[in-house]
Coordinates of C-alpha atoms and ligand atoms in Angstrom, one line a residue:
M28 CA 0.3 -0.1 -0.4
I29 CA 2.9 2.4 0.7
Q30 CA 4.2 1.8 -2.8
E31 CA 1.2 2.8 -4.2
A32 CA 0.5 6.1 -2.1
L33 CA 4.1 6.7 -3.1
G34 CA 3.5 5.6 -6.8
G35 CA 3.1 9.0 -9.4
P36 CA 5.3 11.9 -10.3
L37 CA 6.0 13.3 -6.6
T38 CA 8.7 15.0 -5.2
H39 CA 10.8 13.2 -3.0
S40 CA 9.7 15.1 0.1
I41 CA 5.9 15.1 -1.2
R42 CA 6.7 10.9 -1.4
K43 CA 7.9 10.9 2.1
G44 CA 4.7 13.1 3.4
F45 CA 2.4 10.4 1.7
G46 CA 4.3 7.8 3.3
L47 CA 4.3 8.8 6.9
F48 CA 0.1 9.2 7.0
A49 CA -0.3 5.8 5.0
A50 CA 2.1 4.2 6.9
F51 CA 0.5 3.4 10.2
L52 CA -3.2 2.4 9.1
P53 CA -2.0 -1.2 7.9
A54 CA -0.2 -1.5 10.9
Q55 CA -3.2 -1.4 12.7
D56 CA -4.7 -4.0 10.3
A57 CA -1.9 -6.3 11.0
S58 CA -2.5 -6.1 14.7
D59 CA -5.9 -7.4 14.4
R60 CA -4.8 -10.0 12.8
R61 CA -2.5 -11.6 15.4
G62 CA -3.4 -13.2 18.5
D63 CA -0.4 -13.6 20.4
Q64 CA -0.2 -10.6 23.2
E65 CA 3.4 -10.2 23.7
A66 CA 3.8 -10.6 19.9
S67 CA 1.8 -7.8 19.3
Q68 CA 2.8 -5.6 22.3
R69 CA 6.4 -5.8 20.4
L70 CA 4.6 -4.9 17.1
F71 CA 3.2 -1.9 18.7
A72 CA 5.9 -0.8 20.1
K73 CA 8.2 -0.7 16.6
I74 CA 5.0 0.5 14.9
E75 CA 4.9 3.5 17.4
Q76 CA 8.7 4.1 17.0
A77 CA 8.4 4.1 13.1
K78 CA 5.0 6.1 13.6
Q79 CA 7.2 8.5 15.7
E80 CA 9.9 8.6 13.1
W81 CA 8.1 9.0 10.4
E82 CA 6.1 12.3 12.1
T83 CA 9.6 13.6 13.0
T84 CA 10.5 13.2 9.2
A85 CA 7.1 14.7 8.1
D86 CA 7.2 17.5 10.7
A87 CA 10.3 18.8 9.2
L88 CA 9.1 19.1 5.9
P89 CA 8.3 22.4 4.3
E90 CA 5.0 21.5 2.6
L91 CA 1.7 21.0 4.9
I92 CA 0.8 17.5 4.4
C93 CA -2.7 16.6 5.9
L94 CA -4.6 13.3 6.3
V95 CA -8.2 13.7 5.3
D96 CA -11.2 11.4 5.7
H97 CA -14.1 11.0 3.2
R98 CA -16.2 14.2 4.3
G99 CA -12.9 16.7 4.1
R100 CA -12.3 16.3 7.8
I101 CA -8.5 16.1 9.2
I102 CA -7.2 13.0 10.8
R103 CA -3.5 14.6 11.1
A104 CA -1.3 17.2 9.7
N105 CA 2.2 17.6 10.1
R106 CA 3.3 20.5 12.0
T107 CA 3.7 22.9 8.8
V108 CA -0.1 23.9 9.9
E109 CA 1.9 25.2 12.9
A110 CA 4.5 27.0 10.7
W111 CA 1.9 28.6 8.8
R112 CA -0.2 30.2 11.5
L113 CA -3.3 27.8 10.8
G114 CA -3.9 26.0 13.8
R115 CA -2.1 23.9 16.9
V116 CA -1.2 20.0 15.1
D117 CA -2.6 18.3 18.4
R118 CA -5.9 20.2 18.2
I119 CA -6.8 20.1 14.3
A120 CA -8.0 16.5 14.1
G121 CA -12.0 16.5 13.0
T122 CA -11.4 20.2 11.4
D123 CA -12.9 20.7 8.3
F124 CA -10.2 20.9 6.0
H125 CA -11.1 23.9 3.8
A126 CA -12.1 25.8 6.9
L127 CA -8.5 25.1 8.0
I128 CA -7.2 26.6 4.9
H129 CA -9.5 29.5 4.3
P130 CA -11.0 30.1 8.4
S131 CA -13.9 32.7 7.5
C132 CA -14.1 31.4 3.4
D133 CA -17.5 30.1 3.2
V134 CA -17.6 30.1 -0.7
R135 CA -17.9 26.9 -1.5
T136 CA -17.2 27.3 -4.7
C137 CA -13.7 28.9 -4.0
C138 CA -10.5 27.0 -5.8
W139 CA -10.7 24.4 -2.6
G140 CA -14.2 23.2 -2.6
E141 CA -13.9 22.5 -6.2
F142 CA -10.2 20.9 -5.8
L143 CA -11.4 18.6 -3.4
Q144 CA -14.3 17.1 -4.9
Q145 CA -12.2 16.8 -7.8
A146 CA -9.6 15.2 -5.8
R147 CA -12.2 12.6 -4.3
E148 CA -13.7 11.5 -7.9
R149 CA -10.0 11.2 -9.1
A150 CA -9.4 8.9 -5.9
R151 CA -11.9 6.8 -7.2
L152 CA -10.6 5.9 -9.9
G153 CA -7.0 5.5 -7.8
Q154 CA -5.7 8.6 -9.3
L155 CA -3.8 11.8 -8.2
A156 CA -5.2 15.1 -8.1
E157 CA -2.9 17.9 -8.8
L158 CA -3.3 22.1 -9.0
E159 CA -1.4 24.9 -9.0
V160 CA -2.9 28.1 -7.9
Y161 CA -2.6 31.6 -6.2
D162 CA -4.3 31.2 -2.8
S163 CA -5.5 35.1 -2.2
I164 CA -6.5 34.3 1.3
L165 CA -3.0 32.7 2.5
R166 CA -1.5 35.1 -0.5
R167 CA 0.9 32.4 -1.8
Y168 CA 1.1 30.2 -4.8
L169 CA 0.3 26.6 -4.1
L170 CA 1.2 23.2 -5.8
I171 CA -1.7 20.9 -4.4
T172 CA -2.0 17.3 -4.6
A173 CA -4.1 14.8 -3.6
Q174 CA -3.4 10.8 -3.3
P175 CA -5.9 8.7 -2.6
V176 CA -5.3 6.3 0.2
P177 CA -7.3 2.9 -0.3
A178 CA -10.3 2.3 1.5
Q179 CA -9.7 0.9 5.3
R180 CA -12.1 -0.3 7.9
R181 CA -11.6 2.3 10.0
V182 CA -10.9 5.2 7.7
P183 CA -12.5 4.3 4.3
N184 CA -11.7 6.7 1.4
S185 CA -9.5 9.4 2.7
L186 CA -6.9 11.3 1.0
V187 CA -3.2 12.6 1.7
I188 CA -3.0 16.1 0.7
V189 CA 0.4 17.8 0.3
I190 CA 0.2 21.5 -0.3
Q191 CA 4.2 23.3 -1.3
D192 CA 4.6 26.2 -1.2
V193 CA 5.9 28.0 -4.7
S194 CA 5.9 31.3 -4.0
D195 CA 9.3 32.0 -4.2
R196 CA 9.9 30.0 -7.8
K197 CA 6.5 31.6 -9.0
Q198 CA 7.9 35.0 -8.1
A199 CA 11.1 34.2 -9.3
E200 CA 9.2 33.3 -12.7
N201 CA 7.1 36.4 -12.5
V202 CA 9.9 38.8 -12.0
R203 CA 12.1 36.6 -15.0
R204 CA 8.6 37.1 -16.8
R205 CA 8.4 41.0 -16.4
Y206 CA 12.0 41.3 -16.8
M207 CA 11.7 40.1 -20.2
A208 CA 9.1 41.5 -21.7
R209 CA 10.7 44.8 -20.3
L210 CA 13.8 44.1 -22.3
E211 CA 12.0 43.3 -25.5
V212 CA 10.2 46.8 -25.2
M213 CA 13.0 48.7 -24.3
N214 CA 14.8 47.2 -27.1
Q215 CA 11.8 48.7 -29.5
I216 CA 12.3 51.8 -28.3
Q217 CA 16.0 51.7 -28.7
E218 CA 15.6 50.5 -32.0
A219 CA 12.8 53.2 -32.9
I220 CA 14.9 55.9 -31.3
L221 CA 18.0 55.3 -33.3
A222 CA 15.8 55.0 -36.4
S223 CA 14.4 57.8 -35.7
H224 CA 16.3 61.3 -37.2
S225 CA 14.6 64.4 -35.4
P226 CA 13.7 65.1 -31.8
E227 CA 10.5 65.1 -32.5
E228 CA 10.4 61.6 -34.1
I229 CA 12.6 60.1 -31.4
A230 CA 10.5 61.5 -28.8
Q231 CA 7.2 59.8 -30.6
A232 CA 9.0 56.8 -31.0
A233 CA 9.4 56.5 -27.5
L234 CA 5.9 57.7 -26.3
S235 CA 4.3 54.9 -28.6
R236 CA 6.0 52.2 -26.8
I237 CA 6.2 53.0 -23.1
R238 CA 2.3 52.2 -22.6
Q239 CA 3.5 48.7 -22.6
L240 CA 5.6 48.9 -19.3
A241 CA 3.9 51.1 -17.5
P242 CA 0.2 52.3 -16.4
V243 CA 0.3 55.1 -18.8
Q244 CA -2.8 57.7 -20.0
H245 CA -0.5 60.3 -20.5
A246 CA 3.1 60.9 -21.5
R247 CA 4.9 64.2 -23.0
V248 CA 8.6 64.4 -23.7
T249 CA 9.4 68.4 -23.7
L250 CA 12.8 70.4 -24.9
F251 CA 14.1 73.3 -22.4
E252 CA 14.9 76.1 -24.4
Q253 CA 17.8 78.2 -22.8
D254 CA 16.9 81.0 -24.6
S255 CA 13.8 81.7 -24.0
G256 CA 13.4 79.5 -20.7
Q257 CA 10.1 77.9 -22.3
F258 CA 9.3 74.4 -22.7
L259 CA 8.5 73.1 -25.8
V260 CA 6.5 69.9 -26.2
L261 CA 8.3 67.3 -28.9
A262 CA 5.9 64.9 -28.5
A263 CA 3.1 64.4 -26.5
D264 CA 0.5 61.0 -26.1
A265 CA -2.6 61.7 -24.2
N266 CA -5.3 59.2 -25.5
G267 CA -7.4 62.1 -26.5
D268 CA -6.2 65.1 -24.5
T269 CA -6.6 67.9 -27.0
H270 CA -5.2 70.5 -24.5
L271 CA -1.6 69.4 -25.1
R272 CA -0.5 69.6 -28.7
P273 CA 3.1 68.9 -29.7
G274 CA 4.9 72.2 -30.3
A275 CA 2.8 73.9 -27.8
S276 CA 4.6 76.3 -25.7
V277 CA 4.1 75.3 -21.8
G278 CA 5.6 77.2 -18.6
R279 CA 7.8 75.9 -16.3
E280 CA 5.4 74.0 -14.7
A281 CA 6.2 70.6 -12.6
F282 CA 5.1 68.1 -15.2
E283 CA 8.0 69.5 -17.5
G284 CA 10.4 69.1 -14.9
A285 CA 10.8 72.6 -14.2
A286 CA 10.4 72.2 -10.8
T287 CA 13.5 70.8 -9.9
R288 CA 15.7 71.8 -13.3
Q289 CA 18.4 69.4 -12.0
P290 CA 19.5 66.6 -14.4
D291 CA 19.7 64.2 -11.4
R292 CA 16.3 64.5 -10.0
F293 CA 12.8 63.6 -10.6
Y294 CA 9.5 64.8 -9.7
M295 CA 6.4 62.6 -8.7
V296 CA 2.8 63.9 -7.4
E297 CA 1.0 60.8 -5.8
D298 CA -2.5 62.2 -6.3
L299 CA -3.2 65.7 -8.1
Q300 CA -6.6 66.3 -5.7
D301 CA -4.4 66.5 -2.8
V302 CA -2.1 69.1 -4.7
P303 CA -3.6 72.2 -2.8
A304 CA -2.0 75.0 -4.9
P305 CA -2.0 73.4 -8.4
S306 CA -0.3 75.0 -11.4
P307 CA -1.7 75.7 -14.7
V308 CA -0.4 72.2 -16.1
E309 CA -1.4 70.2 -13.0
R310 CA -4.9 72.1 -13.5
E311 CA -5.0 70.8 -17.1
L312 CA -3.8 67.4 -16.3
R313 CA -6.3 67.0 -13.3
A314 CA -9.0 68.3 -16.1
A315 CA -8.0 65.3 -18.7
G316 CA -8.7 63.2 -15.8
I317 CA -5.2 62.5 -14.5
R318 CA -4.4 61.8 -11.1
S319 CA -0.8 61.0 -10.4
Y320 CA 2.5 62.0 -12.9
V321 CA 5.9 61.7 -12.4
S322 CA 8.5 64.0 -14.6
L323 CA 11.8 63.0 -15.1
P324 CA 14.7 65.4 -16.2
L325 CA 16.4 65.1 -19.6
A326 CA 20.2 65.4 -19.3
A327 CA 22.9 65.5 -21.8
E328 CA 26.5 65.7 -20.6
G329 CA 25.1 66.6 -17.3
E330 CA 23.0 69.7 -18.6
F331 CA 19.2 69.5 -18.1
I332 CA 18.0 69.5 -21.7
G333 CA 14.2 68.9 -21.1
S334 CA 11.9 66.7 -19.3
F335 CA 9.9 63.2 -19.7
S336 CA 6.3 62.9 -17.8
L337 CA 4.0 60.4 -17.2
G338 CA 1.0 60.6 -16.0
A339 CA -1.9 58.3 -15.2
H340 CA -5.8 58.2 -14.2
Q341 CA -4.8 56.3 -10.9
P342 CA -3.6 58.0 -7.9
A343 CA -0.2 56.6 -7.1
A344 CA -0.1 54.8 -10.1
F345 CA 4.0 54.5 -10.6
N346 CA 6.3 51.9 -8.3
Q347 CA 9.9 51.7 -8.2
E348 CA 9.8 49.6 -11.5
H349 CA 8.0 51.9 -13.4
L350 CA 10.2 54.9 -12.1
D351 CA 13.2 52.6 -13.1
I352 CA 11.8 52.3 -16.5
A353 CA 11.1 55.6 -17.2
D354 CA 14.3 56.8 -15.9
E355 CA 16.0 54.2 -18.6
V356 CA 13.9 55.7 -21.7
A357 CA 14.5 59.0 -20.6
D358 CA 18.7 58.2 -20.5
L359 CA 17.7 56.9 -24.5
L360 CA 15.9 59.9 -25.1
A361 CA 18.1 62.4 -23.7
I362 CA 21.5 61.0 -26.1
A363 CA 19.5 60.5 -29.0
I364 CA 17.8 63.5 -28.6
R365 CA 21.2 65.6 -28.2
Q366 CA 22.6 63.6 -31.1
A367 CA 19.8 64.6 -33.4
Q368 CA 20.4 68.2 -32.0
I369 CA 23.8 67.9 -32.9
D370 CA 23.1 66.1 -36.1
R371 CA 20.7 68.8 -37.3
Q372 CA 22.9 71.7 -36.2
L373 CA 25.7 70.0 -38.4
Q374 CA 23.6 69.6 -41.3
K375 CA 22.5 73.7 -40.8
A376 CA 26.1 74.5 -40.9
N377 CA 27.3 72.5 -43.8
A378 CA 24.1 74.2 -45.6
E379 CA 25.5 77.6 -44.9
L380 CA 29.0 77.0 -45.3
A381 CA 28.0 75.5 -49.0
E382 CA 26.0 78.4 -49.2
A383 CA 28.8 80.9 -48.5
L384 CA 31.1 79.0 -50.6
Q385 CA 28.9 79.4 -53.4
V386 CA 28.4 83.3 -52.9
K387 CA 32.7 83.3 -52.7
D388 CA 33.0 81.0 -55.7
T389 CA 30.2 83.3 -57.6
M390 CA 32.1 86.7 -56.4
I391 CA 35.4 85.5 -57.8
Q392 CA 33.8 84.5 -61.2
N393 CA 32.4 87.9 -61.4
V394 CA 35.2 89.7 -60.9
S395 CA 37.9 87.9 -62.9
H396 CA 35.3 88.7 -65.5
E397 CA 34.6 92.3 -64.9
L398 CA 38.5 92.3 -65.0
R399 CA 39.6 91.1 -68.1
T400 CA 38.0 94.2 -70.2
P401 CA 40.3 96.6 -68.4
L402 CA 43.6 94.4 -68.1
F403 CA 43.0 93.8 -71.9
L404 CA 42.7 97.6 -72.3
I405 CA 46.2 97.9 -70.0
K406 CA 48.0 95.5 -71.9
G407 CA 47.3 96.9 -75.4
Y408 CA 48.0 100.9 -74.4
A409 CA 51.7 99.6 -73.2
E410 CA 51.9 97.9 -76.2
M411 CA 51.0 100.7 -78.3
V412 CA 53.1 103.3 -75.9
R413 CA 56.1 100.9 -76.2
E414 CA 55.7 100.7 -80.3
G415 CA 56.1 104.5 -80.0
L416 CA 52.5 105.4 -81.3
A417 CA 52.0 107.7 -78.8
G418 CA 55.9 109.2 -79.5
P419 CA 59.3 108.2 -78.7
V420 CA 59.9 106.2 -75.8
T421 CA 63.2 106.5 -73.4
T422 CA 65.0 103.2 -72.2
E423 CA 63.8 103.9 -68.8
Q424 CA 60.2 104.0 -70.3
E425 CA 60.6 100.9 -71.7
D426 CA 61.9 99.2 -68.9
A427 CA 58.6 100.5 -66.8
L428 CA 56.6 99.6 -69.7
N429 CA 57.9 96.2 -69.9
T430 CA 57.3 96.0 -66.1
V431 CA 53.6 96.7 -66.8
E432 CA 53.1 94.1 -69.4
A433 CA 55.1 91.2 -67.2
Q434 CA 52.6 92.1 -64.1
S435 CA 49.0 92.7 -66.7
N436 CA 50.1 89.1 -68.2
R437 CA 50.8 87.6 -64.6
L438 CA 47.4 89.1 -63.8
A439 CA 45.9 87.8 -66.7
H440 CA 47.3 84.4 -66.1
M441 CA 45.4 84.5 -63.2
V442 CA 42.3 85.6 -64.0
S443 CA 42.1 82.9 -66.9
Q444 CA 43.0 80.4 -64.0
L445 CA 40.0 81.5 -61.8
L446 CA 38.0 81.4 -65.0
A447 CA 39.1 77.9 -65.8
L448 CA 37.9 76.6 -62.8
K449 CA 34.5 77.4 -63.1
A450 CA 34.1 76.2 -66.4
L451 CA 35.6 72.8 -66.2
N452 CA 34.0 69.9 -66.0
S453 CA 34.4 66.4 -67.0
A454 CA 31.7 66.5 -70.3
S455 CA 33.4 69.7 -71.6
L456 CA 36.7 67.8 -72.2
L457 CA 38.2 67.1 -75.5
K458 CA 40.3 64.0 -75.1
V459 CA 42.5 62.6 -77.6
A460 CA 45.6 60.6 -78.1
V461 CA 48.3 62.6 -76.7
S462 CA 52.3 61.8 -77.1
P463 CA 53.6 61.9 -73.7
A464 CA 57.3 62.8 -75.5
E465 CA 55.7 65.9 -77.4
L466 CA 53.2 67.4 -74.3
L467 CA 56.4 66.8 -71.8
Q468 CA 59.0 68.5 -74.5
D469 CA 56.8 71.1 -75.5
A470 CA 56.2 72.3 -71.8
A471 CA 59.8 72.0 -70.7
D472 CA 60.9 74.1 -74.1
C473 CA 58.0 77.0 -72.9
W474 CA 59.6 77.2 -69.3
K475 CA 63.0 76.9 -70.1
L476 CA 63.4 80.5 -70.5
L477 CA 61.9 81.1 -67.2
G478 CA 63.8 78.3 -65.9
A479 CA 67.0 79.9 -67.1
K480 CA 66.3 83.3 -65.8
A481 CA 66.1 81.8 -62.3
G482 CA 69.1 80.1 -62.8
V483 CA 67.1 76.6 -62.8
Q484 CA 67.9 73.9 -65.4
L485 CA 65.4 71.5 -66.7
R486 CA 65.8 68.2 -67.5
V487 CA 63.4 65.9 -69.3
E488 CA 64.0 62.2 -68.8
L489 CA 61.1 60.0 -70.8
E490 CA 60.8 56.1 -70.6
P491 CA 61.5 54.9 -74.1
D492 CA 58.6 53.8 -76.2
L493 CA 55.7 55.4 -74.1
P494 CA 52.3 54.8 -75.4
S495 CA 49.9 57.8 -75.8
C496 CA 47.6 59.1 -73.0
L497 CA 44.1 60.1 -73.3
A498 CA 43.8 63.8 -72.9
D499 CA 43.0 67.3 -73.7
P500 CA 46.0 68.6 -74.6
N501 CA 45.9 72.5 -73.8
L502 CA 44.5 71.6 -70.2
M503 CA 47.1 69.0 -69.9
H504 CA 50.1 71.5 -71.2
H505 CA 48.1 74.1 -68.7
V506 CA 48.6 71.4 -65.7
I507 CA 52.7 70.5 -66.8
G508 CA 52.8 74.5 -67.0
N509 CA 51.7 75.0 -63.4
L510 CA 53.8 72.3 -61.7
L511 CA 57.0 73.5 -63.9
D512 CA 56.0 77.3 -62.4
N513 CA 55.9 76.3 -59.2
A514 CA 59.3 74.3 -59.3
I515 CA 61.0 77.0 -60.7
K516 CA 59.3 79.3 -58.0
F517 CA 60.4 76.9 -55.3
S518 CA 64.1 76.0 -56.4
P519 CA 67.4 77.9 -55.1
Q520 CA 69.7 79.2 -57.7
G521 CA 71.5 76.3 -59.4
G522 CA 68.7 74.0 -59.1
L523 CA 67.7 70.9 -61.2
V524 CA 64.3 69.9 -62.5
C525 CA 63.6 67.0 -64.1
I526 CA 60.5 65.9 -66.1
R527 CA 59.9 62.3 -65.7
A528 CA 57.7 59.6 -67.5
S529 CA 57.3 56.5 -67.3
R530 CA 54.4 53.3 -67.7
D531 CA 53.5 52.6 -64.4
A532 CA 50.6 50.1 -63.8
G533 CA 49.2 50.5 -67.5
R534 CA 49.0 54.0 -66.5
L535 CA 51.1 57.2 -67.7
L536 CA 53.0 58.4 -64.7
I537 CA 54.5 61.8 -65.0
A538 CA 56.5 63.4 -62.2
V539 CA 58.2 66.6 -62.0
V540 CA 60.8 66.6 -59.2
D541 CA 63.0 69.9 -57.5
Q542 CA 65.5 70.4 -55.5
G543 CA 63.4 73.2 -53.7
I544 CA 62.0 74.5 -50.5
G545 CA 60.2 70.9 -49.5
I546 CA 56.5 70.2 -48.3
P547 CA 56.0 69.7 -44.8
A548 CA 54.3 66.4 -44.6
D549 CA 51.3 67.2 -43.4
K550 CA 50.8 70.0 -45.8
T551 CA 51.2 67.8 -49.1
E552 CA 47.2 67.0 -49.1
K553 CA 46.2 70.5 -48.0
I554 CA 48.2 72.5 -50.7
F555 CA 45.7 71.2 -53.6
E556 CA 42.8 73.3 -51.3
R557 CA 41.8 76.3 -53.4
F558 CA 43.6 79.3 -52.1
Y559 CA 46.1 77.4 -49.9
Q560 CA 49.5 78.4 -49.6
I561 CA 52.5 76.9 -47.2
E562 CA 53.7 80.5 -46.4
N563 CA 50.8 82.7 -45.5
G564 CA 50.3 86.6 -46.3
L565 CA 52.2 87.9 -43.9
N566 CA 55.5 86.4 -44.7
R567 CA 55.4 85.5 -48.1
R568 CA 58.2 85.5 -50.4
F569 CA 57.0 83.8 -53.2
G570 CA 53.9 85.1 -55.9
G571 CA 51.1 83.5 -56.6
M572 CA 47.6 83.1 -55.2
G573 CA 47.2 79.5 -54.2
I574 CA 44.9 78.3 -56.9
G575 CA 47.3 76.6 -59.4
L576 CA 47.5 73.0 -58.2
A577 CA 43.5 72.9 -57.1
L578 CA 43.0 74.1 -61.0
C579 CA 45.7 71.0 -61.8
Q580 CA 43.7 68.3 -59.5
E581 CA 40.5 69.2 -61.3
I582 CA 41.7 68.7 -64.6
V583 CA 43.5 65.8 -63.8
Q584 CA 40.1 64.5 -61.9
A585 CA 38.6 65.4 -64.8
H586 CA 40.8 63.1 -66.8
G587 CA 39.9 59.9 -64.4
G588 CA 43.5 60.6 -63.2
R589 CA 45.0 61.5 -60.1
I590 CA 47.5 63.9 -58.5
W591 CA 49.5 63.8 -55.6
A592 CA 52.8 65.5 -53.9
E593 CA 55.9 63.9 -52.1
S594 CA 58.6 65.1 -50.2
A595 CA 60.8 64.3 -47.8
G596 CA 60.3 67.6 -45.7
E597 CA 61.6 70.7 -45.7
G598 CA 64.7 72.1 -47.5
R599 CA 64.4 68.6 -49.2
G600 CA 62.7 69.0 -52.7
S601 CA 59.5 67.7 -54.0
T602 CA 57.8 65.6 -56.4
F603 CA 54.4 66.3 -57.8
L604 CA 53.0 62.9 -59.4
V605 CA 50.3 62.8 -62.3
S606 CA 49.0 59.4 -63.4
L607 CA 46.8 59.0 -66.5
P608 CA 44.6 56.6 -68.2
L609 CA 46.6 55.3 -71.4
A610 CA 44.5 55.9 -74.8
A611 CA 43.5 52.3 -76.1
V612 CA 45.5 50.7 -78.4
Ligands
ADP717 P1 50.8 79.4 -55.9 O1 49.9 80.7 -56.6 O2 50.8 79.9 -54.4 O3 51.9 78.6 -56.4 P2 49.3 76.9 -55.9 O4 48.4 76.4 -55.9 O5 50.1 76.4 -57.3 O6 49.6 78.3 -55.9 O7 50.5 76.0 -54.9 C1 49.6 76.3 -53.3 C2 51.2 76.2 -53.0 O8 51.8 74.8 -52.8 C3 51.7 77.2 -52.7 O9 52.0 78.4 -52.5 C4 53.4 76.5 -52.0 O10 53.0 76.9 -50.4 C5 53.1 74.9 -52.2 N1 53.8 74.6 -53.7 C6 53.7 74.1 -54.9 N2 54.5 73.8 -55.6 C7 55.5 73.6 -54.5 C8 57.0 73.3 -54.7 N3 57.4 72.7 -56.2 N4 57.8 73.0 -53.7 C9 57.5 73.9 -52.6 N5 56.1 74.1 -52.4 C10 55.1 74.1 -53.1

């Protein structure tokens, strides 16, 4: 019989409980069968000992174990009844089981009534009944099992009921479930925030999901505007509350977090009905049926930037967990909103910069254009005077006229460079097969005279049998001329400038190498920016206006090529390299 009682999917301790309550019944039967008094006394003593052992064991178990008769009256129970403060173990026999568990419950349909009935029905089939329930009177989660004890002569149709308190496990499960749900919603909020681009979208993304985590009937995100000292509602989610629209400016009242305006403090009102002198915003909230609210500051880099507020129809609706959630959301919001603000400022600054650059370019183009006519006239008249058309010219006057002509030529060159920068685009290029040897030799011939004047020698070194490259000959001539002009300008007297060309990985590689002042490593890229010169205006020794290399770069890039500078450092010469696509064979 003990074996029967021990069958079924029970925990070890529950099984022991069944064992105890079933054990002493068959022992009584056995004693009846025996006639021998001595033997039966010994047997009784043994049974008594076994019974006490079992009782001690059962008393030590944390489960409440009861043997209940067919009418639901308790025959015996272990000491857990005392631990659970339900009664005394020595006075409990005969008490109604349901009344023991629920002393003041007269609802027959309460879970216990139903369970006992079900347990008896199953007992008739020799089966175990099991129920897991939250007992709202005992305030515990219980796992209840009822095991039938086969009919005895004295105790027919009795049940062993084992009640296990599983509150700790249940609570841990509930905490885990809530935590997972919270994690999921927090993830959703985070993803939505990250996918949003404006502060308004970010705020709206958070508000549309916060309801899943807290009892919220009203939520709002505001931004504090330092300049005006006003709060601007970024997003409001208020169940049809028409008073509070996004964008409306709303005072410094508590719901906006203004009461503290400190990054590390939140503001909570448990019941708006109890607030003696409500602020205008609190009156609005009250009118919208809000009883309790909490408002948290949004802080970025320790600075108060706005607030995040939640309101509920219930008084004292927000517990510590809700505050923790709101705090996490506020942190996310603050970071994302600040990031979006910075992005927005950057975009604005970029747009303004692009506009300013455009204005500058247009102005340069216009001025350059306007300079062309007077320059042409200056050159023309200077030439006319030099040729004696305005009367005889002295040697001093001729020198002066030469200077006028040279400088106006230089000016004309600069103006044409500026205009060329504007006009340049890859579609307008005339690309033909150009012989590198011709191109470079031609350029060297043109600049030889200038080199000689500066005491700089030019040398052309070409790899034999170079294939043609695909280029606009005039523009490429301009590029090489510009590099030679610089190489001569920045070389010392007696210096050598080499113009080399070779084949490199299926492209033409041109190098203009000088022994001049060199370029610091951190400037080799900057010199290709428009108007950039290494020496600034005050200490300039050389002429020019910092536009030549920018123009070279645009021309080379329009050809699908690349131009760059290399230098071993100041005073150690420079090499300018141009790589160009070869013409198809
Ligand atoms: P610039 O009219 O001033 O020569 P560029 O655009 O041609 O304008 O060159 C920009 C700047 O790059 C120069 O002012 C100079 O500081 C530097 N640079 C150009 N070529 C050389 C070179 N061969 N050696 C040293 N510095 C150079």
